[in-house]
PDB file of C-alpha atoms in Angstrom:
ATOM      1  CA  MET A   1    -112.179 -86.304 147.155  1.00 53.00           C
ATOM      2  CA  ASN A   2    -112.428 -88.749 144.200  1.00 57.00           C
ATOM      3  CA  HIS A   3    -109.318 -89.871 142.350  1.00 55.00           C
ATOM      4  CA  SER A   4    -110.105 -88.155 139.017  1.00 56.00           C
ATOM      5  CA  ARG A   5    -110.402 -84.775 140.755  1.00 59.00           C
ATOM      6  CA  LEU A   6    -107.136 -85.369 142.597  1.00 52.00           C
ATOM      7  CA  ILE A   7    -105.395 -86.163 139.315  1.00 53.00           C
ATOM      8  CA  THR A   8    -106.696 -82.924 137.755  1.00 53.00           C
ATOM      9  CA  ILE A   9    -105.502 -80.788 140.679  1.00 53.00           C
ATOM     10  CA  LEU A  10    -102.045 -82.372 140.644  1.00 52.00           C
ATOM     11  CA  ALA A  11    -101.704 -81.900 136.884  1.00 51.00           C
ATOM     12  CA  VAL A  12    -102.616 -78.207 137.049  1.00 51.00           C
ATOM     13  CA  ALA A  13    -100.261 -77.602 139.983  1.00 53.00           C
ATOM     14  CA  LEU A  14     -97.334 -79.296 138.268  1.00 51.00           C
ATOM     15  CA  LEU A  15     -97.816 -77.440 134.999  1.00 50.00           C
ATOM     16  CA  ALA A  16     -98.231 -74.091 136.756  1.00 51.00           C
ATOM     17  CA  ALA A  17     -95.017 -74.592 138.717  1.00 50.00           C
ATOM     18  CA  SER A  18     -93.065 -75.813 135.686  1.00 49.00           C
ATOM     19  CA  CYS A  19     -94.132 -73.048 133.301  1.00 50.00           C
ATOM     20  CA  ALA A  20     -93.142 -70.094 135.472  1.00 48.00           C
ATOM     21  CA  SER A  21     -92.775 -66.974 133.370  1.00 50.00           C
ATOM     22  CA  PRO A  22     -89.237 -65.636 132.873  1.00 50.00           C
ATOM     23  CA  SER A  23     -90.672 -62.125 133.277  1.00 49.00           C
ATOM     24  CA  LYS A  24     -91.032 -62.808 137.007  1.00 59.00           C
ATOM     25  CA  ILE A  25     -87.279 -63.304 137.339  1.00 64.00           C
ATOM     26  CA  SER A  26     -85.579 -60.047 138.263  1.00 82.00           C
ATOM     27  CA  TYR A  27     -82.502 -58.701 139.979  1.00 91.00           C
ATOM     28  CA  LEU A  28     -82.341 -56.385 143.000  1.00 93.00           C
ATOM     29  CA  LYS A  29     -85.988 -56.886 143.933  1.00 92.00           C
ATOM     30  CA  ASP A  30     -85.663 -55.005 147.213  1.00 92.00           C
ATOM     31  CA  MET A  31     -84.365 -51.745 145.696  1.00 92.00           C
ATOM     32  CA  GLU A  32     -87.005 -48.999 145.836  1.00 91.00           C
ATOM     33  CA  ASP A  33     -87.576 -46.545 143.029  1.00 90.00           C
ATOM     34  CA  GLY A  34     -86.394 -43.029 143.849  1.00 91.00           C
ATOM     35  CA  THR A  35     -84.326 -44.120 146.860  1.00 93.00           C
ATOM     36  CA  VAL A  36     -80.680 -43.036 146.989  1.00 94.00           C
ATOM     37  CA  TYR A  37     -78.217 -45.702 148.092  1.00 92.00           C
ATOM     38  CA  SER A  38     -74.573 -45.250 149.022  1.00 90.00           C
ATOM     39  CA  ALA A  39     -72.065 -46.687 146.559  1.00 91.00           C
ATOM     40  CA  SER A  40     -68.490 -47.746 147.188  1.00 88.00           C
ATOM     41  CA  PRO A  41     -65.818 -47.556 144.469  1.00 89.00           C
ATOM     42  CA  ALA A  42     -64.168 -50.698 143.208  1.00 90.00           C
ATOM     43  CA  PRO A  43     -61.334 -51.690 145.557  1.00 91.00           C
ATOM     44  CA  GLU A  44     -57.828 -51.587 144.174  1.00 91.00           C
ATOM     45  CA  ILE A  45     -56.428 -54.942 143.159  1.00 92.00           C
ATOM     46  CA  LYS A  46     -53.751 -56.359 145.460  1.00 93.00           C
ATOM     47  CA  LEU A  47     -50.949 -58.108 143.634  1.00 95.00           C
ATOM     48  CA  GLN A  48     -50.215 -61.782 144.280  1.00 93.00           C
ATOM     49  CA  PRO A  49     -47.412 -64.235 143.445  1.00 94.00           C
ATOM     50  CA  GLN A  50     -47.694 -65.534 139.847  1.00 93.00           C
ATOM     51  CA  ASP A  51     -49.436 -62.358 138.701  1.00 95.00           C
ATOM     52  CA  ARG A  52     -48.054 -60.997 135.436  1.00 95.00           C
ATOM     53  CA  LEU A  53     -47.453 -57.242 135.276  1.00 95.00           C
ATOM     54  CA  LEU A  54     -47.197 -55.333 132.022  1.00 93.00           C
ATOM     55  CA  ILE A  55     -45.055 -52.318 132.904  1.00 95.00           C
ATOM     56  CA  ARG A  56     -44.315 -49.569 130.407  1.00 93.00           C
ATOM     57  CA  ILE A  57     -41.947 -46.605 130.865  1.00 94.00           C
ATOM     58  CA  MET A  58     -42.519 -43.492 128.731  1.00 93.00           C
ATOM     59  CA  ALA A  59     -40.637 -40.223 128.313  1.00 92.00           C
ATOM     60  CA  GLN A  60     -40.439 -37.249 125.963  1.00 89.00           C
ATOM     61  CA  GLU A  61     -37.112 -38.576 124.674  1.00 89.00           C
ATOM     62  CA  PRO A  62     -37.698 -42.195 123.529  1.00 85.00           C
ATOM     63  CA  ALA A  63     -34.017 -43.056 123.752  1.00 88.00           C
ATOM     64  CA  LEU A  64     -34.123 -42.642 127.540  1.00 91.00           C
ATOM     65  CA  VAL A  65     -36.552 -45.536 128.020  1.00 91.00           C
ATOM     66  CA  SER A  66     -34.570 -48.156 126.106  1.00 89.00           C
ATOM     67  CA  PRO A  67     -32.665 -49.367 129.213  1.00 90.00           C
ATOM     68  CA  PHE A  68     -35.993 -50.250 130.785  1.00 88.00           C
ATOM     69  CA  THR A  69     -37.049 -52.506 127.919  1.00 84.00           C
ATOM     70  CA  ASP A  70     -37.175 -56.218 128.710  1.00 78.00           C
ATOM     71  CA  ALA A  71     -35.859 -57.745 125.485  1.00 67.00           C
ATOM     72  CA  SER A  72     -36.940 -61.252 126.551  1.00 69.00           C
ATOM     73  CA  SER A  73     -40.525 -60.156 127.186  1.00 68.00           C
ATOM     74  CA  PRO A  74     -43.322 -60.878 124.684  1.00 68.00           C
ATOM     75  CA  ALA A  75     -44.831 -57.485 125.560  1.00 63.00           C
ATOM     76  CA  GLY A  76     -42.835 -55.721 122.850  1.00 57.00           C
ATOM     77  CA  GLY A  77     -42.176 -52.029 122.413  1.00 65.00           C
ATOM     78  CA  SER A  78     -39.536 -49.722 123.816  1.00 76.00           C
ATOM     79  CA  GLY A  79     -39.671 -49.256 127.571  1.00 84.00           C
ATOM     80  CA  ALA A  80     -42.088 -52.174 128.034  1.00 88.00           C
ATOM     81  CA  GLY A  81     -41.817 -55.514 129.760  1.00 91.00           C
ATOM     82  CA  LEU A  82     -43.901 -58.366 131.138  1.00 93.00           C
ATOM     83  CA  TYR A  83     -42.908 -59.430 134.656  1.00 94.00           C
ATOM     84  CA  THR A  84     -44.131 -62.422 136.658  1.00 96.00           C
ATOM     85  CA  ILE A  85     -44.203 -62.045 140.431  1.00 97.00           C
ATOM     86  CA  ASP A  86     -42.182 -64.874 141.934  1.00 97.00           C
ATOM     87  CA  SER A  87     -43.035 -67.006 144.972  1.00 94.00           C
ATOM     88  CA  ASN A  88     -41.306 -64.458 147.210  1.00 96.00           C
ATOM     89  CA  GLY A  89     -43.554 -61.686 145.913  1.00 96.00           C
ATOM     90  CA  CYS A  90     -40.847 -59.929 143.881  1.00 98.00           C
ATOM     91  CA  ILE A  91     -39.997 -58.923 140.318  1.00 97.00           C
ATOM     92  CA  ASP A  92     -36.612 -58.112 138.785  1.00 95.00           C
ATOM     93  CA  PHE A  93     -36.927 -54.755 137.049  1.00 94.00           C
ATOM     94  CA  PRO A  94     -34.285 -53.465 134.603  1.00 92.00           C
ATOM     95  CA  VAL A  95     -31.835 -50.871 135.978  1.00 91.00           C
ATOM     96  CA  ILE A  96     -33.766 -50.455 139.253  1.00 93.00           C
ATOM     97  CA  GLY A  97     -33.333 -54.037 140.415  1.00 94.00           C
ATOM     98  CA  ARG A  98     -35.458 -56.294 142.615  1.00 96.00           C
ATOM     99  CA  LEU A  99     -38.815 -54.930 143.782  1.00 98.00           C
ATOM    100  CA  SER A 100     -41.122 -56.441 146.408  1.00 98.00           C
ATOM    101  CA  VAL A 101     -44.651 -56.026 145.009  1.00 98.00           C
ATOM    102  CA  ALA A 102     -46.947 -58.774 146.374  1.00 96.00           C
ATOM    103  CA  GLY A 103     -49.700 -57.471 148.636  1.00 94.00           C
ATOM    104  CA  ARG A 104     -49.419 -53.978 147.155  1.00 97.00           C
ATOM    105  CA  THR A 105     -51.551 -52.101 144.634  1.00 96.00           C
ATOM    106  CA  MET A 106     -50.434 -51.325 141.096  1.00 96.00           C
ATOM    107  CA  GLU A 107     -50.609 -47.615 141.872  1.00 96.00           C
ATOM    108  CA  ASP A 108     -48.270 -48.062 144.822  1.00 97.00           C
ATOM    109  CA  VAL A 109     -45.753 -50.016 142.725  1.00 98.00           C
ATOM    110  CA  ARG A 110     -45.976 -47.461 139.924  1.00 97.00           C
ATOM    111  CA  ASP A 111     -45.213 -44.597 142.327  1.00 97.00           C
ATOM    112  CA  GLU A 112     -42.151 -46.447 143.651  1.00 97.00           C
ATOM    113  CA  ILE A 113     -40.807 -47.036 140.131  1.00 97.00           C
ATOM    114  CA  VAL A 114     -41.348 -43.382 139.195  1.00 96.00           C
ATOM    115  CA  GLU A 115     -39.582 -42.213 142.351  1.00 96.00           C
ATOM    116  CA  LYS A 116     -36.565 -44.506 141.870  1.00 95.00           C
ATOM    117  CA  ILE A 117     -36.151 -43.477 138.220  1.00 95.00           C
ATOM    118  CA  LYS A 118     -36.170 -39.833 139.277  1.00 94.00           C
ATOM    119  CA  ILE A 119     -33.785 -40.286 142.210  1.00 92.00           C
ATOM    120  CA  LYS A 120     -31.242 -42.122 140.066  1.00 89.00           C
ATOM    121  CA  GLY A 121     -31.503 -39.387 137.433  1.00 91.00           C
ATOM    122  CA  TYR A 122     -32.416 -41.588 134.482  1.00 91.00           C
ATOM    123  CA  ILE A 123     -35.503 -39.609 133.437  1.00 93.00           C
ATOM    124  CA  LYS A 124     -36.656 -36.315 134.946  1.00 90.00           C
ATOM    125  CA  GLU A 125     -40.382 -36.785 134.351  1.00 91.00           C
ATOM    126  CA  PRO A 126     -41.054 -40.462 133.614  1.00 94.00           C
ATOM    127  CA  GLU A 127     -44.519 -41.789 132.907  1.00 94.00           C
ATOM    128  CA  VAL A 128     -45.173 -45.311 134.135  1.00 95.00           C
ATOM    129  CA  SER A 129     -48.201 -47.473 133.397  1.00 93.00           C
ATOM    130  CA  ILE A 130     -48.919 -50.858 134.977  1.00 94.00           C
ATOM    131  CA  SER A 131     -51.660 -53.317 134.085  1.00 91.00           C
ATOM    132  CA  LEU A 132     -52.439 -56.841 135.200  1.00 93.00           C
ATOM    133  CA  ASP A 133     -51.920 -59.161 132.244  1.00 92.00           C
ATOM    134  CA  ASN A 134     -53.444 -62.242 133.884  1.00 91.00           C
ATOM    135  CA  PHE A 135     -56.701 -60.783 135.252  1.00 95.00           C
ATOM    136  CA  THR A 136     -59.051 -63.624 134.351  1.00 95.00           C
ATOM    137  CA  ILE A 137     -62.315 -64.923 135.809  1.00 96.00           C
ATOM    138  CA  THR A 138     -63.489 -68.533 135.455  1.00 96.00           C
ATOM    139  CA  VAL A 139     -67.242 -68.646 134.816  1.00 95.00           C
ATOM    140  CA  ILE A 140     -69.212 -71.886 135.230  1.00 94.00           C
ATOM    141  CA  GLY A 141     -72.917 -72.168 134.429  1.00 88.00           C
ATOM    142  CA  LYS A 142     -75.585 -73.859 132.347  1.00 78.00           C
ATOM    143  CA  THR A 143     -73.953 -72.799 129.080  1.00 72.00           C
ATOM    144  CA  GLY A 144     -70.679 -74.454 130.099  1.00 78.00           C
ATOM    145  CA  GLN A 145     -67.486 -72.953 131.425  1.00 87.00           C
ATOM    146  CA  SER A 146     -65.181 -70.256 130.131  1.00 90.00           C
ATOM    147  CA  VAL A 147     -62.265 -68.075 131.159  1.00 93.00           C
ATOM    148  CA  MET A 148     -63.064 -64.370 130.870  1.00 94.00           C
ATOM    149  CA  LYS A 149     -60.170 -61.942 130.434  1.00 94.00           C
ATOM    150  CA  VAL A 150     -60.553 -58.553 132.131  1.00 93.00           C
ATOM    151  CA  ASP A 151     -58.826 -55.719 130.308  1.00 86.00           C
ATOM    152  CA  ASN A 152     -59.438 -52.724 132.586  1.00 84.00           C
ATOM    153  CA  ASN A 153     -58.530 -54.305 135.960  1.00 87.00           C
ATOM    154  CA  SER A 154     -62.136 -54.050 137.206  1.00 91.00           C
ATOM    155  CA  ILE A 155     -65.263 -56.174 136.781  1.00 95.00           C
ATOM    156  CA  ASN A 156     -68.359 -56.910 138.872  1.00 96.00           C
ATOM    157  CA  LEU A 157     -70.845 -59.788 139.008  1.00 95.00           C
ATOM    158  CA  PHE A 158     -73.456 -58.114 136.802  1.00 94.00           C
ATOM    159  CA  GLN A 159     -70.831 -57.388 134.165  1.00 94.00           C
ATOM    160  CA  VAL A 160     -69.879 -61.066 134.220  1.00 93.00           C
ATOM    161  CA  ILE A 161     -73.519 -61.990 133.559  1.00 90.00           C
ATOM    162  CA  ALA A 162     -73.774 -59.475 130.722  1.00 89.00           C
ATOM    163  CA  ASN A 163     -70.630 -60.824 129.039  1.00 89.00           C
ATOM    164  CA  SER A 164     -71.053 -64.548 129.640  1.00 85.00           C
ATOM    165  CA  GLY A 165     -74.262 -65.309 127.734  1.00 80.00           C
ATOM    166  CA  LEU A 166     -75.817 -66.645 130.929  1.00 80.00           C
ATOM    167  CA  GLU A 167     -79.529 -67.549 130.944  1.00 80.00           C
ATOM    168  CA  PRO A 168     -80.935 -65.901 134.113  1.00 78.00           C
ATOM    169  CA  ALA A 169     -84.209 -67.824 133.826  1.00 82.00           C
ATOM    170  CA  ALA A 170     -82.303 -71.105 134.076  1.00 85.00           C
ATOM    171  CA  THR A 171     -80.026 -69.939 136.904  1.00 89.00           C
ATOM    172  CA  ASP A 172     -80.440 -69.815 140.657  1.00 92.00           C
ATOM    173  CA  ILE A 173     -79.558 -66.120 140.928  1.00 92.00           C
ATOM    174  CA  LYS A 174     -80.370 -66.164 144.648  1.00 94.00           C
ATOM    175  CA  ASN A 175     -77.439 -68.457 145.340  1.00 95.00           C
ATOM    176  CA  VAL A 176     -74.438 -67.582 143.181  1.00 96.00           C
ATOM    177  CA  MET A 177     -71.134 -68.974 144.457  1.00 97.00           C
ATOM    178  CA  VAL A 178     -67.808 -67.175 144.185  1.00 98.00           C
ATOM    179  CA  VAL A 179     -64.586 -68.993 145.091  1.00 98.00           C
ATOM    180  CA  ARG A 180     -61.588 -66.775 145.832  1.00 97.00           C
ATOM    181  CA  THR A 181     -57.972 -67.703 146.546  1.00 92.00           C
ATOM    182  CA  GLU A 182     -55.994 -65.394 148.819  1.00 88.00           C
ATOM    183  CA  GLU A 183     -52.671 -65.990 150.551  1.00 82.00           C
ATOM    184  CA  GLY A 184     -52.745 -69.703 149.824  1.00 84.00           C
ATOM    185  CA  LYS A 185     -56.307 -70.240 151.092  1.00 92.00           C
ATOM    186  CA  ARG A 186     -59.612 -70.669 149.263  1.00 95.00           C
ATOM    187  CA  TYR A 187     -62.790 -68.956 150.441  1.00 97.00           C
ATOM    188  CA  SER A 188     -66.330 -69.473 149.156  1.00 97.00           C
ATOM    189  CA  TYR A 189     -69.060 -66.826 149.188  1.00 97.00           C
ATOM    190  CA  SER A 190     -72.787 -67.111 148.436  1.00 97.00           C
ATOM    191  CA  VAL A 191     -74.407 -64.082 146.781  1.00 96.00           C
ATOM    192  CA  ASN A 192     -78.078 -63.246 146.206  1.00 96.00           C
ATOM    193  CA  LEU A 193     -78.447 -61.181 143.031  1.00 95.00           C
ATOM    194  CA  GLN A 194     -82.062 -60.424 143.866  1.00 94.00           C
ATOM    195  CA  SER A 195     -81.025 -58.404 146.918  1.00 96.00           C
ATOM    196  CA  LYS A 196     -79.360 -54.997 147.085  1.00 95.00           C
ATOM    197  CA  ASP A 197     -77.017 -56.524 149.686  1.00 96.00           C
ATOM    198  CA  VAL A 198     -75.006 -57.864 146.758  1.00 96.00           C
ATOM    199  CA  PHE A 199     -73.355 -54.433 146.485  1.00 96.00           C
ATOM    200  CA  ASP A 200     -71.905 -54.867 149.994  1.00 94.00           C
ATOM    201  CA  SER A 201     -70.500 -58.332 149.306  1.00 96.00           C
ATOM    202  CA  PRO A 202     -66.693 -58.625 149.276  1.00 95.00           C
ATOM    203  CA  VAL A 203     -67.019 -60.477 145.959  1.00 97.00           C
ATOM    204  CA  TYR A 204     -69.317 -58.016 144.143  1.00 97.00           C
ATOM    205  CA  TYR A 205     -66.138 -56.657 142.579  1.00 97.00           C
ATOM    206  CA  LEU A 206     -64.183 -59.656 141.394  1.00 97.00           C
ATOM    207  CA  LYS A 207     -60.462 -60.276 141.674  1.00 95.00           C
ATOM    208  CA  GLN A 208     -57.977 -62.097 139.478  1.00 94.00           C
ATOM    209  CA  ASN A 209     -58.464 -65.883 139.379  1.00 94.00           C
ATOM    210  CA  ASP A 210     -61.931 -65.783 141.015  1.00 97.00           C
ATOM    211  CA  ILE A 211     -64.299 -68.646 140.094  1.00 97.00           C
ATOM    212  CA  VAL A 212     -67.970 -67.730 139.614  1.00 97.00           C
ATOM    213  CA  TYR A 213     -70.432 -70.618 139.680  1.00 96.00           C
ATOM    214  CA  PHE A 214     -73.992 -69.939 138.515  1.00 94.00           C
ATOM    215  CA  LYS A 215     -75.992 -72.891 139.792  1.00 92.00           C
ATOM    216  CA  PRO A 216     -78.711 -74.117 137.380  1.00 90.00           C
ATOM    217  CA  LYS A 217     -82.328 -74.362 138.431  1.00 84.00           C
ATOM    218  CA  GLY A 218     -84.110 -77.697 138.530  1.00 69.00           C
ATOM    219  CA  VAL A 219     -86.501 -76.732 135.705  1.00 52.00           C
ATOM    220  CA  GLN A 220     -85.109 -75.105 132.570  1.00 52.00           C
ATOM    221  CA  LEU A 221     -87.240 -72.499 130.798  1.00 48.00           C
ATOM    222  CA  SER A 222     -87.356 -72.079 127.028  1.00 49.00           C
ATOM    223  CA  GLN A 223     -89.083 -69.530 124.796  1.00 49.00           C
ATOM    224  CA  THR A 224     -89.418 -72.148 122.061  1.00 50.00           C
ATOM    225  CA  GLY A 225     -91.688 -74.250 124.209  1.00 48.00           C
ATOM    226  CA  GLU A 226     -89.289 -77.190 124.220  1.00 52.00           C
ATOM    227  CA  THR A 227     -89.113 -77.193 128.000  1.00 52.00           C
ATOM    228  CA  VAL A 228     -92.876 -77.002 128.377  1.00 49.00           C
ATOM    229  CA  LEU A 229     -93.225 -80.065 126.170  1.00 46.00           C
ATOM    230  CA  LYS A 230     -90.685 -81.963 128.272  1.00 57.00           C
ATOM    231  CA  VAL A 231     -92.461 -80.996 131.473  1.00 53.00           C
ATOM    232  CA  PHE A 232     -95.825 -81.900 129.965  1.00 48.00           C
ATOM    233  CA  SER A 233     -94.486 -85.291 128.920  1.00 57.00           C
ATOM    234  CA  SER A 234     -93.188 -85.970 132.436  1.00 58.00           C
ATOM    235  CA  THR A 235     -96.444 -84.734 133.950  1.00 53.00           C
ATOM    236  CA  PHE A 236     -98.487 -86.914 131.604  1.00 51.00           C
ATOM    237  CA  SER A 237     -96.462 -89.955 132.632  1.00 60.00           C
ATOM    238  CA  PHE A 238     -96.997 -89.056 136.265  1.00 53.00           C
ATOM    239  CA  ILE A 239    -100.747 -88.635 135.758  1.00 54.00           C
ATOM    240  CA  THR A 240    -100.920 -91.948 133.905  1.00 56.00           C
ATOM    241  CA  SER A 241     -99.235 -93.656 136.833  1.00 57.00           C
ATOM    242  CA  ILE A 242    -101.704 -92.104 139.268  1.00 55.00           C
ATOM    243  CA  GLY A 243    -104.573 -93.156 137.000  1.00 56.00           C
ATOM    244  CA  TYR A 244    -103.341 -96.709 137.057  1.00 50.00           C
ATOM    245  CA  VAL A 245    -103.109 -96.676 140.853  1.00 49.00           C
ATOM    246  CA  SER A 246    -106.621 -95.179 141.037  1.00 57.00           C
ATOM    247  CA  TRP A 247    -107.970 -97.906 138.755  1.00 50.00           C
ATOM    248  CA  TRP A 248    -106.275-100.569 140.869  1.00 47.00           C
ATOM    249  CA  LEU A 249    -107.673 -99.112 144.104  1.00 53.00           C
ATOM    250  CA  ASN A 250    -111.193 -98.899 142.691  1.00 62.00           C
ATOM    251  CA  GLY A 251    -110.942-102.455 141.521  1.00 60.00           C
ATOM    252  CA  ARG A 252    -110.143-103.542 145.045  1.00 53.00           C
ATOM    253  CA  LYS A 253    -113.371-102.089 146.447  1.00 54.00           C
TER     254      LYS A 253
END
């Protein structure tokens, strides 16, 4: 094969690989149309030390909830308070006292508070709501890094993508990393968003303080053509180098 033909083949191959169409990038490639798959509900969040709980007590008679108001809390409102779980996994709750909450769900803690208020006779039918004030996810990707606040105590990986402004075409969606801290240890998970197996991953539903790292691809795509021009420039330089080597080799014959 002569050198000019080799140069042409290499140029075409490089440009074809570099200008891959974003339309070919898709999620859940192995899911079949019309097939029914089992779905698991989002697991309940387990509370951890340093979590901040917004707890609100409500009753038909507003005056009855005033003893449960944490005046020092920035939460504001009668019957409301913001409580940080200490290193021993406990919070100090007005009137009721110290509660051990780490490792439990918010529903479980809420039921205990309701039961203790009833037993002590403070309110006959109290309504208690608990939300996690510090449910945040750290997202790292091509567009930079950000801390995403979760308001409804539940979020999954696809929702993170939809809310983060991520560029799927510039991201290695077959190898997304999630770092999770539990009981003083950090665990890393690799997730393939092109496979339906993502739904079975323990990190499909994210937890408070998770770190999601979307690794960038080697070649960045752009609808404006900027990337193609950069790739073409690099390819042209490469071809020029090969042409020089070819000229030098021919001159040696």
